Short mmCIF file of N, CA and C in Angstrom, two decimals:
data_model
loop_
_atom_site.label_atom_id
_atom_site.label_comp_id
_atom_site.label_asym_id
_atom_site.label_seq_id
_atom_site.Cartn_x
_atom_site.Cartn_y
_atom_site.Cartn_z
N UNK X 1 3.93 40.68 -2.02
CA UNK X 1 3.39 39.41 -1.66
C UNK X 1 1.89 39.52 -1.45
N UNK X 2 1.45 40.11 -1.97
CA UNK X 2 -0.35 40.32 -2.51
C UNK X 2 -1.32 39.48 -2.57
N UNK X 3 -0.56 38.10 -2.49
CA UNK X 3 -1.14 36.46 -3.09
C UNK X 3 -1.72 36.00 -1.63
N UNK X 4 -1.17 36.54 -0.43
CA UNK X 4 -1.19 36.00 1.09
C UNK X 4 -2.57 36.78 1.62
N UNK X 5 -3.55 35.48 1.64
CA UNK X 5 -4.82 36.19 2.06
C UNK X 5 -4.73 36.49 3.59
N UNK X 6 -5.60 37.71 4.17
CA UNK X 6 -5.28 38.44 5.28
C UNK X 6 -5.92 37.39 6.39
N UNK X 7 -6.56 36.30 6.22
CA UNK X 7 -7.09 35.53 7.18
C UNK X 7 -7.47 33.88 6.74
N UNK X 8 -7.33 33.03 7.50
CA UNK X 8 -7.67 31.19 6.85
C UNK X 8 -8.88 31.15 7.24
N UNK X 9 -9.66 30.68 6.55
CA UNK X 9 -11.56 30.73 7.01
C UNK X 9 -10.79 28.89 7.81
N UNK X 10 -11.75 28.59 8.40
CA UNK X 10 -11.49 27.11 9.01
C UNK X 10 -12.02 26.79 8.07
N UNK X 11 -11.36 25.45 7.37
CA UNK X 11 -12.33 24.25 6.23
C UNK X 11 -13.16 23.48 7.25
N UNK X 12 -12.57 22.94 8.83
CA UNK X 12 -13.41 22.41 9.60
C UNK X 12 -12.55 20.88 8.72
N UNK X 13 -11.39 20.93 8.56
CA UNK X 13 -10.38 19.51 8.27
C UNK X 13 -9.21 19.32 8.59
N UNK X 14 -8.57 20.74 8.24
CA UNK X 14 -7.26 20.51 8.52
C UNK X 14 -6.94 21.64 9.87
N UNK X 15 -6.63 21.70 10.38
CA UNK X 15 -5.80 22.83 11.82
C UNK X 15 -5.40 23.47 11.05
N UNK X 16 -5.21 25.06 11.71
CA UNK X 16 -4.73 26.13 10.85
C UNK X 16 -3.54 26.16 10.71
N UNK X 17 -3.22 25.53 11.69
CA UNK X 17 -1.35 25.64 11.38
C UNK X 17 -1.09 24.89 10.05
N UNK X 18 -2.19 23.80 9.92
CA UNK X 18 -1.64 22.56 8.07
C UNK X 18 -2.80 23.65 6.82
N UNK X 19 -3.26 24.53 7.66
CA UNK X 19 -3.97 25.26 6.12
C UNK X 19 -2.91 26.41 6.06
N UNK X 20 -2.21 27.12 6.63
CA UNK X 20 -1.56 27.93 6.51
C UNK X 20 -0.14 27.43 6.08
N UNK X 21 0.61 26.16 6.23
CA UNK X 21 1.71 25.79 5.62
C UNK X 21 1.23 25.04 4.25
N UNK X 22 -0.06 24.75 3.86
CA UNK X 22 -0.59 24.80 2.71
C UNK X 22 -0.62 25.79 1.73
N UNK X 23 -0.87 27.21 2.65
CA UNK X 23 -0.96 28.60 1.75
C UNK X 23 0.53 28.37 1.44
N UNK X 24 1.08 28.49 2.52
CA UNK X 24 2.86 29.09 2.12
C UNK X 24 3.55 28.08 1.09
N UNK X 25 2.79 26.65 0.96
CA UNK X 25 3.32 25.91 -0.03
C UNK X 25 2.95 26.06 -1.31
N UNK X 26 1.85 26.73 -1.55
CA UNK X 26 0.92 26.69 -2.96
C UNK X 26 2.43 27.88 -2.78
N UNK X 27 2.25 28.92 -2.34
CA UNK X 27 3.06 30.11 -2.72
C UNK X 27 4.41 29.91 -3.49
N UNK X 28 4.95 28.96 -2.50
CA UNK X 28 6.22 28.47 -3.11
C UNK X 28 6.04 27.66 -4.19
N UNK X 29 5.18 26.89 -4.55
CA UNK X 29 5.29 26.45 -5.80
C UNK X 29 5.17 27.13 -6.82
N UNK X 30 3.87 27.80 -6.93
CA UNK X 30 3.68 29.00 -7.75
C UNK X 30 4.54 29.84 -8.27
N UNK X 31 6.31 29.76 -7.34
CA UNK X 31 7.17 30.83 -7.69
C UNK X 31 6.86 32.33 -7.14
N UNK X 32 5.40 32.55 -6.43
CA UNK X 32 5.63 33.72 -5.42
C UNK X 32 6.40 34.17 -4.31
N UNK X 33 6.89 32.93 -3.98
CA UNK X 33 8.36 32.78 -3.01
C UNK X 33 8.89 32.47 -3.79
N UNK X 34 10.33 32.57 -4.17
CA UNK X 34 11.27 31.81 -5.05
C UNK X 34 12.20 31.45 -4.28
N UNK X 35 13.18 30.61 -4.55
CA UNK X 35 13.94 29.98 -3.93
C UNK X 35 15.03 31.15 -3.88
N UNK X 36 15.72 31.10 -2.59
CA UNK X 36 16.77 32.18 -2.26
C UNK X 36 16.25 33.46 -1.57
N UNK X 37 14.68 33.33 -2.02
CA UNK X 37 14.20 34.63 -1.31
C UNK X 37 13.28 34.05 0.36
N UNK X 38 13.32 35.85 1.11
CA UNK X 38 13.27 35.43 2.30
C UNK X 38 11.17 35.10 2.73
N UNK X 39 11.07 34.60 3.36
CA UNK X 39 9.58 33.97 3.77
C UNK X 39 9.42 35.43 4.50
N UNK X 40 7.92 35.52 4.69
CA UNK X 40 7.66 36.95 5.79
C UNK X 40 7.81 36.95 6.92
N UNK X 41 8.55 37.54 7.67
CA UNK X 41 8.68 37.38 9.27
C UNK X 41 7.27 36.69 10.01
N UNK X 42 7.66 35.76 11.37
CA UNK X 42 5.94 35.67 11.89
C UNK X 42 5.66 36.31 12.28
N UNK X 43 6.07 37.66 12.67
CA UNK X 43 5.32 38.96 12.72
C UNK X 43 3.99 39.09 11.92
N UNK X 44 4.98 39.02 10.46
CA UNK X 44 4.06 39.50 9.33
C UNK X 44 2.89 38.93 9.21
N UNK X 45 3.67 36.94 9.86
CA UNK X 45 2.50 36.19 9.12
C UNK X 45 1.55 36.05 10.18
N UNK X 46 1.64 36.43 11.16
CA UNK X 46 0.48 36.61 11.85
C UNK X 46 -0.59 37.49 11.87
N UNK X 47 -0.14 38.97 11.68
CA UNK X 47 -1.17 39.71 11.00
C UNK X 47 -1.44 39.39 10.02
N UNK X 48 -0.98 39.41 8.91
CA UNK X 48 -1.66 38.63 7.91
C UNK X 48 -2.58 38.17 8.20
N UNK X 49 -2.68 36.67 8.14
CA UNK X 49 -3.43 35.53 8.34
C UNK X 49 -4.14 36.09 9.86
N UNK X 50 -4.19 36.87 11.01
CA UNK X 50 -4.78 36.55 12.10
C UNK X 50 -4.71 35.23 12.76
N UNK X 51 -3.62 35.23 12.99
CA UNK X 51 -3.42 33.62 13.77
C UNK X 51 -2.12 33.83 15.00
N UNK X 52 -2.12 33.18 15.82
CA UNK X 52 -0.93 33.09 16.98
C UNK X 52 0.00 33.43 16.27
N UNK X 53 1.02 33.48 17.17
CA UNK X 53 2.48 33.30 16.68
C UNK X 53 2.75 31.67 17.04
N UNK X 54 2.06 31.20 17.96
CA UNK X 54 2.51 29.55 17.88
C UNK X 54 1.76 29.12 16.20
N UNK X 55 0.99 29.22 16.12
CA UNK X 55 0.19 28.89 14.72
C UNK X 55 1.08 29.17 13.63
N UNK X 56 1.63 30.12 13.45
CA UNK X 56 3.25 30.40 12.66
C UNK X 56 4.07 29.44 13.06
N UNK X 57 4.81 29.36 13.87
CA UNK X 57 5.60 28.88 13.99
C UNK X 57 5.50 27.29 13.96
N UNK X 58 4.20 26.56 14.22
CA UNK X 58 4.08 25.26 13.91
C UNK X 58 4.07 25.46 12.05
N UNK X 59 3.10 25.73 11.56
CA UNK X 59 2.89 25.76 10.27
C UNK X 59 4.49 25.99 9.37
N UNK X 60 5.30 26.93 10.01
CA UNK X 60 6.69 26.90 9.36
C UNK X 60 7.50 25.46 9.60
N UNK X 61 7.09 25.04 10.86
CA UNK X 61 7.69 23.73 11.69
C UNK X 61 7.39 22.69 10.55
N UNK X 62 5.93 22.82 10.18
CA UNK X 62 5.75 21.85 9.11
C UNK X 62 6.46 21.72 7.53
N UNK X 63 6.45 23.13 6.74
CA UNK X 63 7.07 23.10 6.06
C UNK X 63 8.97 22.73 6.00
N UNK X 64 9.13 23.29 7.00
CA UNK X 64 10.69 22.77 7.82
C UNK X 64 10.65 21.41 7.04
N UNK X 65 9.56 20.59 7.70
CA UNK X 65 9.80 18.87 8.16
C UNK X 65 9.62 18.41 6.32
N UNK X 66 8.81 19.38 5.85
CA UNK X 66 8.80 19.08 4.57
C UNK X 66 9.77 19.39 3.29
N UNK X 67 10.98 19.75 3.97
CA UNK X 67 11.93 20.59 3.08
C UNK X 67 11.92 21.45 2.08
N UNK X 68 10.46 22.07 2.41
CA UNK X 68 10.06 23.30 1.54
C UNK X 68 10.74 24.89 2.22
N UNK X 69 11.60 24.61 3.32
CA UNK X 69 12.39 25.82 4.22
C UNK X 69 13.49 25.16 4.29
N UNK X 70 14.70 26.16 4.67
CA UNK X 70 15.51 25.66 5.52
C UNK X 70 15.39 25.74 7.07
N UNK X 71 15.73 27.10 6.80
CA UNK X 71 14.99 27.16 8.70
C UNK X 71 14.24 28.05 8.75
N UNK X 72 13.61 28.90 10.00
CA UNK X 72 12.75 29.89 10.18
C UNK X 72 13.51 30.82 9.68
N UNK X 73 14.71 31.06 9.97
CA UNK X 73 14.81 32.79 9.76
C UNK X 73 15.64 32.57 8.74
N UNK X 74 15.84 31.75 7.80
CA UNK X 74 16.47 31.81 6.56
C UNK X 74 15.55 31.79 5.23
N UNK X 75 16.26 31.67 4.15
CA UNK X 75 15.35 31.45 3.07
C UNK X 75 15.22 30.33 2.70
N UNK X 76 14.16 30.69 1.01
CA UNK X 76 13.50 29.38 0.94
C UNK X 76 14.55 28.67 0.23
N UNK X 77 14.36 27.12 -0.04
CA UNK X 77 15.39 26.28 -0.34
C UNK X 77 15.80 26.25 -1.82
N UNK X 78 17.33 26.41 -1.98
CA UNK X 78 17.84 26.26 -3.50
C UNK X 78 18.31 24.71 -3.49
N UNK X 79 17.62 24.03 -4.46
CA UNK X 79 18.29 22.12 -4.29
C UNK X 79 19.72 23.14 -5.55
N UNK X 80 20.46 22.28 -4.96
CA UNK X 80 22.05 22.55 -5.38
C UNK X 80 22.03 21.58 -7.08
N UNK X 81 22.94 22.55 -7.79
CA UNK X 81 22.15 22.60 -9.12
C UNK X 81 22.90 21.31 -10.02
N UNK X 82 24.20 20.80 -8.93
CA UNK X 82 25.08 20.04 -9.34
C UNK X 82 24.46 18.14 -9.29
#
């Protein structure tokens, strides 16, 4: 997962928690997440990025609300093929 830059510069627009569920969405579109596979722990994504663990966990909160997750500790979403 090579694509996940190690830190969010502030744009000075959006809160880091909506630039960082931005990163994780470009990702998933892109197919660097694929559907069925697992997101990085907020462990991970906090080093990573240098941000809270609340800053994770809202930013996942968002994608949640956007049905780009299922939940935190599951994977990303397969729409059912039927």
């Amino acid at each position: 997962m090579s694509a996940i830059e190690p830190e969010i510069p502030d744009d000075g627009h959006r809160s880091r928690q909506r630039q960082l569920a931005g990163d994780l969405r470009a990702l998933i579109l892109a197919g660097d997440i694929g559907p069925g596979r697992r997101l990085p722990s907020t462990a991970e994504l906090t080093r990573r990025y240098a941000v809270g663990n609340q800053t994770v966990t809202r930013a996942l909160g968002i994608l949640k609300a956007d049905l780009s997750i299922v939940h935190f500790r599951a994977t990303l979403r397969q729409d059912d093929p039927s």
